[in-house]
mmCIF file of C-alpha atoms in Angstrom:
data_model
loop_
_atom_site.group_PDB
_atom_site.id
_atom_site.type_symbol
_atom_site.label_atom_id
_atom_site.label_comp_id
_atom_site.label_asym_id
_atom_site.label_seq_id
_atom_site.Cartn_x
_atom_site.Cartn_y
_atom_site.Cartn_z
ATOM 1 C CA UNK A 688 -0.103 0.180 0.030
ATOM 2 C CA UNK A 689 2.820 2.247 1.015
ATOM 3 C CA UNK A 690 4.783 1.535 -2.369
ATOM 4 C CA UNK A 691 1.226 1.919 -4.730
ATOM 5 C CA UNK A 692 1.097 5.561 -2.826
ATOM 6 C CA UNK A 693 4.907 6.113 -3.360
ATOM 7 C CA UNK A 694 4.167 5.221 -6.975
ATOM 8 C CA UNK A 695 1.402 7.431 -7.185
ATOM 9 C CA UNK A 696 2.923 10.347 -5.610
ATOM 10 C CA UNK A 697 6.287 9.824 -8.117
ATOM 11 C CA UNK A 698 3.728 10.137 -11.130
ATOM 12 C CA UNK A 699 2.036 13.288 -9.698
ATOM 13 C CA UNK A 700 5.385 14.863 -9.272
ATOM 14 C CA UNK A 701 6.732 13.867 -12.770
ATOM 15 C CA UNK A 702 3.371 15.232 -14.289
ATOM 16 C CA UNK A 703 3.771 18.385 -12.237
ATOM 17 C CA UNK A 704 7.410 18.903 -13.526
ATOM 18 C CA UNK A 705 6.184 18.566 -17.207
ATOM 19 C CA UNK A 706 3.560 21.306 -16.674
ATOM 20 C CA UNK A 707 5.731 23.776 -14.904
ATOM 21 C CA UNK A 708 8.582 23.300 -17.281
ATOM 22 C CA UNK A 709 6.143 24.033 -20.348
ATOM 23 C CA UNK A 710 4.442 26.943 -18.700
ATOM 24 C CA UNK A 711 7.532 28.269 -17.845
ATOM 25 C CA UNK A 712 9.066 27.551 -21.308
ATOM 26 C CA UNK A 713 6.140 29.360 -22.944
ATOM 27 C CA UNK A 714 6.470 32.610 -20.088
ATOM 28 C CA UNK A 715 10.495 32.790 -21.155
ATOM 29 C CA UNK A 716 9.017 32.693 -25.035
ATOM 30 C CA UNK A 717 6.940 35.562 -24.147
ATOM 31 C CA UNK A 718 9.303 37.640 -22.177
ATOM 32 C CA UNK A 719 11.968 37.369 -24.875
ATOM 33 C CA UNK A 720 9.807 38.400 -27.784
ATOM 34 C CA UNK A 721 7.557 40.783 -26.046
ATOM 35 C CA UNK A 722 4.284 42.210 -27.334
ATOM 36 C CA UNK A 723 4.264 43.704 -30.942
ATOM 37 C CA UNK A 724 2.853 46.829 -29.663
ATOM 38 C CA UNK A 725 1.990 47.947 -26.471
ATOM 39 C CA UNK A 726 -1.376 49.619 -25.371
ATOM 40 C CA UNK A 727 0.223 52.947 -24.823
ATOM 41 C CA UNK A 728 2.205 52.786 -27.733
ATOM 42 C CA UNK A 729 -1.309 52.547 -29.581
ATOM 43 C CA UNK A 730 -2.656 54.978 -27.735
ATOM 44 C CA UNK A 731 0.162 57.602 -28.382
ATOM 45 C CA UNK A 732 0.070 56.427 -32.316
ATOM 46 C CA UNK A 733 -3.538 57.359 -32.108
ATOM 47 C CA UNK A 734 -2.944 60.683 -30.449
ATOM 48 C CA UNK A 735 -0.111 61.658 -32.790
ATOM 49 C CA UNK A 736 -1.864 60.734 -35.797
ATOM 50 C CA UNK A 737 -4.744 62.609 -34.807
ATOM 51 C CA UNK A 738 -6.827 59.417 -36.316
ATOM 52 C CA UNK A 739 -10.514 59.396 -35.811
ATOM 53 C CA UNK A 740 -12.677 56.011 -34.913
ATOM 54 C CA UNK A 741 -12.337 54.423 -38.051
ATOM 55 C CA UNK A 742 -8.762 54.558 -38.170
ATOM 56 C CA UNK A 743 -8.366 57.151 -40.780
ATOM 57 C CA UNK A 744 -6.925 60.645 -41.014
ATOM 58 C CA UNK A 745 -9.977 63.307 -40.676
ATOM 59 C CA UNK A 746 -9.805 65.161 -43.932
ATOM 60 C CA UNK A 747 -10.997 68.591 -42.438
ATOM 61 C CA UNK A 748 -7.638 68.711 -40.977
ATOM 62 C CA UNK A 749 -5.571 67.692 -43.975
ATOM 63 C CA UNK A 750 -7.238 70.205 -45.923
ATOM 64 C CA UNK A 751 -6.498 72.798 -43.610
ATOM 65 C CA UNK A 752 -2.614 72.000 -43.678
ATOM 66 C CA UNK A 753 -2.997 71.690 -47.032
ATOM 67 C CA UNK A 754 -4.278 75.002 -47.431
ATOM 68 C CA UNK A 755 -1.616 76.577 -44.800
ATOM 69 C CA UNK A 756 1.179 75.268 -47.240
ATOM 70 C CA UNK A 757 -1.028 76.790 -50.462
ATOM 71 C CA UNK A 758 -0.722 80.273 -48.496
ATOM 72 C CA UNK A 759 2.789 80.086 -48.172
ATOM 73 C CA UNK A 760 4.135 78.272 -51.010
ATOM 74 C CA UNK A 761 3.838 78.000 -54.593
ATOM 75 C CA UNK A 762 4.727 75.134 -57.303
ATOM 76 C CA UNK A 763 5.578 76.343 -61.116
ATOM 77 C CA UNK A 764 7.072 74.583 -64.158
ATOM 78 C CA UNK A 765 9.999 76.165 -65.669
ATOM 79 C CA UNK A 766 10.763 75.192 -69.087
ATOM 80 C CA UNK A 767 12.523 76.040 -71.955
ATOM 81 C CA UNK A 768 15.931 77.749 -72.666
ATOM 82 C CA UNK A 769 17.197 77.004 -69.078
ATOM 83 C CA UNK A 770 20.089 74.975 -67.748
ATOM 84 C CA UNK A 771 17.697 72.714 -65.337
ATOM 85 C CA UNK A 772 14.068 73.029 -66.550
ATOM 86 C CA UNK A 773 11.567 71.242 -64.072
ATOM 87 C CA UNK A 774 9.048 71.947 -61.333
ATOM 88 C CA UNK A 775 9.936 74.262 -58.577
ATOM 89 C CA UNK A 776 8.508 75.116 -55.172
ATOM 90 C CA UNK A 777 8.683 78.975 -54.489
ATOM 91 C CA UNK A 778 7.644 81.501 -51.233
ATOM 92 C CA UNK A 779 4.263 82.686 -52.466
ATOM 93 C CA UNK A 780 4.949 86.002 -54.185
ATOM 94 C CA UNK A 781 8.004 85.399 -55.805
ATOM 95 C CA UNK A 782 8.593 86.632 -59.160
ATOM 96 C CA UNK A 783 9.063 85.283 -62.560
ATOM 97 C CA UNK A 784 13.080 85.975 -62.063
ATOM 98 C CA UNK A 785 13.683 84.331 -58.895
ATOM 99 C CA UNK A 786 11.729 81.007 -60.925
ATOM 100 C CA UNK A 787 14.215 81.410 -63.669
ATOM 101 C CA UNK A 788 17.256 82.091 -61.533
ATOM 102 C CA UNK A 789 16.500 78.609 -59.873
ATOM 103 C CA UNK A 790 16.123 76.930 -63.262
ATOM 104 C CA UNK A 791 19.213 79.011 -64.502
ATOM 105 C CA UNK A 792 19.260 80.976 -67.350
ATOM 106 C CA UNK A 793 21.498 80.186 -70.384
ATOM 107 C CA UNK A 794 23.369 82.515 -72.683
ATOM 108 C CA UNK A 795 20.769 81.846 -75.423
ATOM 109 C CA UNK A 796 17.790 82.574 -73.069
ATOM 110 C CA UNK A 797 15.464 85.536 -74.326
ATOM 111 C CA UNK A 798 15.097 87.313 -71.034
ATOM 112 C CA UNK A 799 14.585 90.601 -72.553
ATOM 113 C CA UNK A 800 11.176 89.091 -73.917
ATOM 114 C CA UNK A 801 10.064 88.194 -70.786
ATOM 115 C CA UNK A 802 8.627 90.499 -67.900
ATOM 116 C CA UNK A 803 10.816 89.267 -65.320
ATOM 117 C CA UNK A 804 9.075 90.919 -62.859
ATOM 118 C CA UNK A 805 5.826 89.539 -62.947
ATOM 119 C CA UNK A 806 4.294 87.912 -59.786
ATOM 120 C CA UNK A 807 4.112 84.313 -60.460
ATOM 121 C CA UNK A 808 0.863 81.960 -59.765
ATOM 122 C CA UNK A 809 0.870 78.741 -58.387
ATOM 123 C CA UNK A 810 0.624 75.885 -60.923
ATOM 124 C CA UNK A 811 1.559 78.111 -63.999
ATOM 125 C CA UNK A 812 4.544 76.995 -66.390
ATOM 126 C CA UNK A 813 6.767 79.755 -67.602
ATOM 127 C CA UNK A 814 8.710 78.878 -70.788
ATOM 128 C CA UNK A 815 11.903 80.625 -71.559
ATOM 129 C CA UNK A 816 12.269 81.209 -75.592
ATOM 130 C CA UNK A 817 15.934 81.272 -76.733
ATOM 131 C CA UNK A 818 16.667 83.851 -79.151
ATOM 132 C CA UNK A 819 16.445 81.250 -81.894
ATOM 133 C CA UNK A 820 13.019 80.510 -81.236
ATOM 134 C CA UNK A 821 12.276 84.528 -80.881
ATOM 135 C CA UNK A 822 13.002 84.202 -84.930
ATOM 136 C CA UNK A 823 16.519 85.768 -85.033
ATOM 137 C CA UNK A 824 15.260 89.189 -84.087
ATOM 138 C CA UNK A 825 17.829 91.661 -82.547
ATOM 139 C CA UNK A 826 17.056 92.555 -79.416
ATOM 140 C CA UNK A 827 16.419 96.037 -78.834
ATOM 141 C CA UNK A 828 18.791 98.281 -76.949
ATOM 142 C CA UNK A 829 15.476 99.639 -74.425
ATOM 143 C CA UNK A 830 12.968 97.194 -73.948
ATOM 144 C CA UNK A 831 9.495 98.607 -74.463
ATOM 145 C CA UNK A 832 7.828 95.242 -74.350
ATOM 146 C CA UNK A 833 8.434 91.913 -72.975
ATOM 147 C CA UNK A 834 6.771 88.585 -72.228
ATOM 148 C CA UNK A 835 3.991 87.899 -69.636
ATOM 149 C CA UNK A 836 4.891 85.260 -66.888
ATOM 150 C CA UNK A 837 3.708 82.652 -69.124
ATOM 151 C CA UNK A 838 5.977 83.263 -71.653
ATOM 152 C CA UNK A 839 3.539 85.363 -74.070
ATOM 153 C CA UNK A 840 5.275 88.479 -75.693
ATOM 154 C CA UNK A 841 3.411 91.900 -75.433
ATOM 155 C CA UNK A 842 4.167 95.251 -76.804
ATOM 156 C CA UNK A 843 5.234 94.545 -80.323
ATOM 157 C CA UNK A 844 7.681 92.048 -80.396
ATOM 158 C CA UNK A 845 5.453 89.133 -82.317
ATOM 159 C CA UNK A 846 5.720 90.335 -85.570
ATOM 160 C CA UNK A 847 7.452 88.039 -88.216
ATOM 161 C CA UNK A 848 10.243 89.476 -90.318
ATOM 162 C CA UNK A 849 7.979 88.512 -93.216
ATOM 163 C CA UNK A 850 5.975 91.719 -94.024
ATOM 164 C CA UNK A 851 2.404 91.482 -93.133
ATOM 165 C CA UNK A 852 2.395 87.577 -91.494
ATOM 166 C CA UNK A 853 2.286 87.182 -87.920
ATOM 167 C CA UNK A 854 4.542 84.839 -86.103
ATOM 168 C CA UNK A 855 1.969 82.682 -84.024
ATOM 169 C CA UNK A 856 5.077 81.879 -81.473
ATOM 170 C CA UNK A 857 5.776 85.342 -80.826
ATOM 171 C CA UNK A 858 2.656 87.511 -81.543
ATOM 172 C CA UNK A 859 1.183 89.186 -78.671
ATOM 173 C CA UNK A 860 -2.807 88.857 -77.615
ATOM 174 C CA UNK A 861 -3.278 92.056 -79.656
ATOM 175 C CA UNK A 862 -1.814 90.658 -82.241
ATOM 176 C CA UNK A 863 -3.464 87.422 -82.756
ATOM 177 C CA UNK A 864 -6.723 89.555 -82.388
ATOM 178 C CA UNK A 865 -5.850 91.443 -85.742
ATOM 179 C CA UNK A 866 -6.027 87.925 -87.571
ATOM 180 C CA UNK A 867 -9.156 87.215 -89.092
ATOM 181 C CA UNK A 868 -11.780 85.103 -86.613
ATOM 182 C CA UNK A 869 -9.323 85.673 -83.522
ATOM 183 C CA UNK A 870 -11.002 86.981 -80.678
ATOM 184 C CA UNK A 871 -9.635 87.275 -77.153
ATOM 185 C CA UNK A 872 -10.723 84.212 -76.013
ATOM 186 C CA UNK A 873 -9.372 82.216 -78.808
ATOM 187 C CA UNK A 874 -6.059 84.289 -78.885
ATOM 188 C CA UNK A 875 -5.780 83.468 -75.278
ATOM 189 C CA UNK A 876 -5.882 79.836 -75.986
ATOM 190 C CA UNK A 877 -3.442 80.133 -78.563
ATOM 191 C CA UNK A 878 -0.790 81.794 -76.167
ATOM 192 C CA UNK A 879 -1.957 79.282 -73.728
ATOM 193 C CA UNK A 880 -1.413 76.096 -76.001
ATOM 194 C CA UNK A 881 2.344 77.575 -77.048
ATOM 195 C CA UNK A 882 3.231 77.776 -73.205
ATOM 196 C CA UNK A 883 2.003 74.364 -72.259
ATOM 197 C CA UNK A 884 3.488 72.865 -75.430
ATOM 198 C CA UNK A 885 6.172 74.834 -76.815
ATOM 199 C CA UNK A 886 6.454 76.736 -79.880
ATOM 200 C CA UNK A 887 4.609 75.836 -83.002
ATOM 201 C CA UNK A 888 6.662 73.849 -85.426
ATOM 202 C CA UNK A 889 4.203 74.514 -88.470
ATOM 203 C CA UNK A 890 1.364 76.690 -89.256
ATOM 204 C CA UNK A 891 -0.574 73.400 -89.196
ATOM 205 C CA UNK A 892 0.005 72.888 -85.572
ATOM 206 C CA UNK A 893 -2.291 76.032 -84.904
ATOM 207 C CA UNK A 894 -5.367 73.637 -85.513
ATOM 208 C CA UNK A 895 -4.378 71.917 -82.294
ATOM 209 C CA UNK A 896 -5.917 74.757 -80.515
ATOM 210 C CA UNK A 897 -9.673 74.258 -79.533
ATOM 211 C CA UNK A 898 -11.730 76.261 -81.799
ATOM 212 C CA UNK A 899 -9.543 76.493 -84.934
ATOM 213 C CA UNK A 900 -10.579 74.002 -87.449
ATOM 214 C CA UNK A 901 -9.966 73.763 -91.180
ATOM 215 C CA UNK A 902 -12.209 76.258 -92.153
ATOM 216 C CA UNK A 903 -10.843 78.787 -89.927
ATOM 217 C CA UNK A 904 -7.095 77.912 -90.395
ATOM 218 C CA UNK A 905 -7.606 78.425 -94.529
ATOM 219 C CA UNK A 906 -8.617 81.823 -93.292
ATOM 220 C CA UNK A 907 -5.161 82.071 -91.519
ATOM 221 C CA UNK A 908 -2.517 80.072 -93.234
ATOM 222 C CA UNK A 909 -1.552 82.850 -95.655
ATOM 223 C CA UNK A 910 -1.081 85.451 -92.864
ATOM 224 C CA UNK A 911 0.508 83.270 -90.050
ATOM 225 C CA UNK A 912 4.206 81.862 -90.042
ATOM 226 C CA UNK A 913 6.209 80.173 -87.195
ATOM 227 C CA UNK A 914 9.791 81.803 -87.518
#
C-alpha cells in the first residue's frame, strides 16, 4: 500500500514537473519576444496621428494643412531655354526672375523678351524661349515690351520678319486678335497652348488649339508663320 502511494506520488511529481516546465518555457518565450505593440504605444500613435474612430485621417485637418502650405508656397514649372528645366517650389509672391534663376538661364535665353518682374501664380508654367525661337530678331537696346509670366510676348515683338505675316510663336494677344476670326478668348488659348506645349513647329499645328478647325485655318494660313 505504501509502495503504491509512493508510485502515485512519483507520477504526480513528474506530471507537475512537466506542466511547470511547459508553463515556464512559454513564459520565457513571451518575455523574450515581448508584445508587438503595447496599449500605451497604440494610444500614443492614435493621438499623434489624429486618427478618428475609423482609423483614417480626418479630411478637414488635412485640408487645413494643405491650405496653410498653399498660402505660403507655390509650385511652378520652368521650361525651355534654361539649364535645369523642371518643377520648382517657391515662396508665395515670388517673381518670374526668381523661378528663372532657380532653373538657371543660359546665354541663349531671351530674357529681355520676358517680364521678369511679374508675380508668379501657383501651378503655372514659365516658358523661357531661346533667341533662335524668337525668330532671330535682334534684341532692342531699350526694351519697351516683354513677355508675360506665362511666356507670351507683349508690346510689339511678335511681328514676323515677313511683312504682313504674324509669327504665332511670338505674337502678342493684340496681334493675334488682328487675325480674321480670332477674338480675345481664342487668342488667349493660342498663347496658353504654346506656353504649355512649346512653340508651334508648323503653321498647321495651330489647328491643335481648341476652336481652330480647317475652315478657320484656311483663313489664317496665308497670314501666319512660325519663324
